[in-house]
Structures are given as structure tokens and as C-alpha cells.
Amino acid sequence: MGNDLWKNFDNGSLRLPDATTEFADIPWAKHPAFDGVELKHIVSAKDTDGQFSYHLVHIAPGKSIQNHIHETQLETHEVIAGSGVCINDGTAIPYAPGVISIMPAGVPHEVNAGEDGLFLFAKFIPA
């Protein structure tokens, strides 16, 4: 079931009054800093004048987005499929489908994927 939901997101669309963007048309990009992490940039800073951004995130089994801080951005995670653990401000939060976590600006956090990998919908405010 979880991977079916992920496939629906991966092949979903962004629908706005003046345009529709098919997610299947957006390429996956390797994360510039973290091995085994891929991003699909659904809405980028250039699309919103820096107000916010949305990204699909795939973390391969056993891989991590290592500890880091966003000084000026609030970040949210919505877990779509897979499992893992987020260390949010020093607290371990189990990640499973349906979990939402919020990291305010300036809060250290990391995300570690479990044996099935982890699929997230991440949002940044501002972008």
C-alpha cells in the first residue's frame, strides 16, 4: 500500500488555475551533499519569488540526510512511504506513512531511512 501511494505522488501533478505540471515530467536529481538521496523539485524558489518550495524526497535504504540546520527556513516532512527516524532538535521521531514533522528555522535535524527506504514530501518556508 505505501509504495502504491508513493507511485501516486511520483506520478501526480501540480494543478494551478493557469497551469498543470506533471510530476513524471520532472527529473529526479541527486542531492548535492548526501549520498543515496534524490530530489524531485515540484515547486522551486524561482517559481514563488523565494516564498516557499516543495520537493519529493527519496532516501535509499540505510542512507541519511545527515545532521544540518536551515538558519532561515522552516521545513516540514510528510512521510508518504517507507520508514526511518528523524532526529528533530535532539529527539528521535519514528517516521512511518502518515507522520508529519516540523523543523523550525535554526533547529538541527537529520533523517535516517530504514530498510525499505523513505519517501517524503518536504516543504520549505521561505524557499
XYZ file of C-alpha atoms in Angstrom:
127
model
C 0.000 0.000 0.000
C 2.738 2.517 0.945
C 4.606 2.104 -2.334
C 1.325 2.499 -4.246
C 0.802 5.828 -2.511
C 4.376 6.811 -3.354
C 3.802 5.909 -7.016
C 0.688 8.105 -7.000
C 2.763 11.027 -5.712
C 5.676 10.321 -8.060
C 3.248 10.345 -10.997
C 0.989 13.073 -9.605
C 0.557 16.633 -10.745
C 0.587 20.203 -9.525
C -2.604 21.865 -10.677
C -2.924 25.631 -10.626
C -5.546 27.877 -12.239
C -3.214 28.703 -15.125
C -1.064 25.543 -15.478
C -0.633 21.861 -14.682
C 2.765 20.291 -14.080
C 3.040 16.512 -14.332
C 5.485 15.136 -11.779
C 6.546 12.424 -14.232
C 7.978 15.227 -16.400
C 10.213 16.472 -13.581
C 13.573 14.674 -13.402
C 14.989 13.223 -10.204
C 18.192 14.973 -9.087
C 20.871 13.576 -6.807
C 21.201 15.551 -3.592
C 24.375 17.647 -3.827
C 25.600 16.701 -0.333
C 24.011 13.403 0.750
C 24.691 10.047 -0.934
C 21.610 7.928 -1.653
C 19.229 10.905 -1.545
C 17.256 12.050 -4.594
C 15.023 15.077 -5.010
C 12.220 15.980 -7.366
C 11.724 19.757 -7.245
C 7.952 20.250 -7.557
C 7.917 23.979 -6.798
C 11.197 25.884 -6.549
C 12.199 29.262 -5.171
C 12.197 30.737 -8.689
C 8.531 29.726 -9.072
C 7.468 31.531 -5.862
C 9.842 34.502 -5.662
C 11.513 32.691 -2.770
C 8.375 32.401 -0.639
C 8.265 28.573 -0.451
C 9.348 25.362 -2.185
C 8.005 21.768 -2.373
C 10.071 18.651 -3.039
C 9.594 14.899 -3.248
C 12.475 13.192 -1.451
C 13.637 9.587 -1.748
C 16.219 8.333 0.743
C 17.619 4.916 -0.201
C 17.579 2.104 2.392
C 20.131 2.727 5.134
C 21.060 6.188 3.809
C 20.740 9.538 5.590
C 20.253 13.222 5.270
C 22.864 13.956 7.905
C 22.567 16.480 10.705
C 22.164 20.043 9.428
C 20.411 23.332 10.152
C 18.437 25.723 7.956
C 19.132 29.118 9.538
C 16.209 30.949 7.899
C 13.793 28.237 6.730
C 11.019 26.284 8.413
C 10.981 22.735 6.964
C 8.159 20.202 7.078
C 8.169 16.497 6.219
C 5.127 14.445 5.292
C 6.029 10.745 5.224
C 4.454 9.063 2.202
C 6.043 5.580 2.306
C 8.850 3.597 3.878
C 10.241 4.018 7.353
C 13.023 5.700 9.242
C 13.870 8.040 12.080
C 14.139 11.824 12.144
C 16.308 13.360 14.825
C 14.493 16.667 15.316
C 16.147 19.013 17.830
C 17.719 16.022 19.600
C 14.531 13.927 19.782
C 14.191 10.698 17.765
C 10.871 10.685 15.898
C 9.903 7.404 14.183
C 8.935 8.033 10.560
C 6.138 5.958 9.014
C 3.450 6.775 6.444
C 1.139 9.496 7.708
C 3.660 11.162 10.033
C 4.253 14.904 9.690
C 7.209 16.607 11.359
C 8.133 20.295 11.554
C 11.641 21.714 11.933
C 11.599 25.456 12.707
C 14.433 27.620 11.402
C 17.647 27.118 13.338
C 16.767 23.625 14.620
C 19.286 20.820 13.938
C 17.791 17.746 12.272
C 18.672 14.609 10.336
C 16.698 11.853 8.636
C 17.772 8.204 8.530
C 15.974 5.778 6.216
C 15.062 2.275 7.344
C 15.446 -0.979 5.408
C 12.630 -0.063 2.976
C 13.962 3.415 2.252
C 11.975 6.551 2.935
C 9.736 8.686 0.743
C 8.900 12.231 1.900
C 7.085 15.316 0.720
C 9.239 18.193 2.046
C 8.292 21.868 2.151
C 10.474 24.886 2.904
C 9.222 28.321 4.012
C 10.785 30.524 2.721
C 12.266 28.571 -0.178
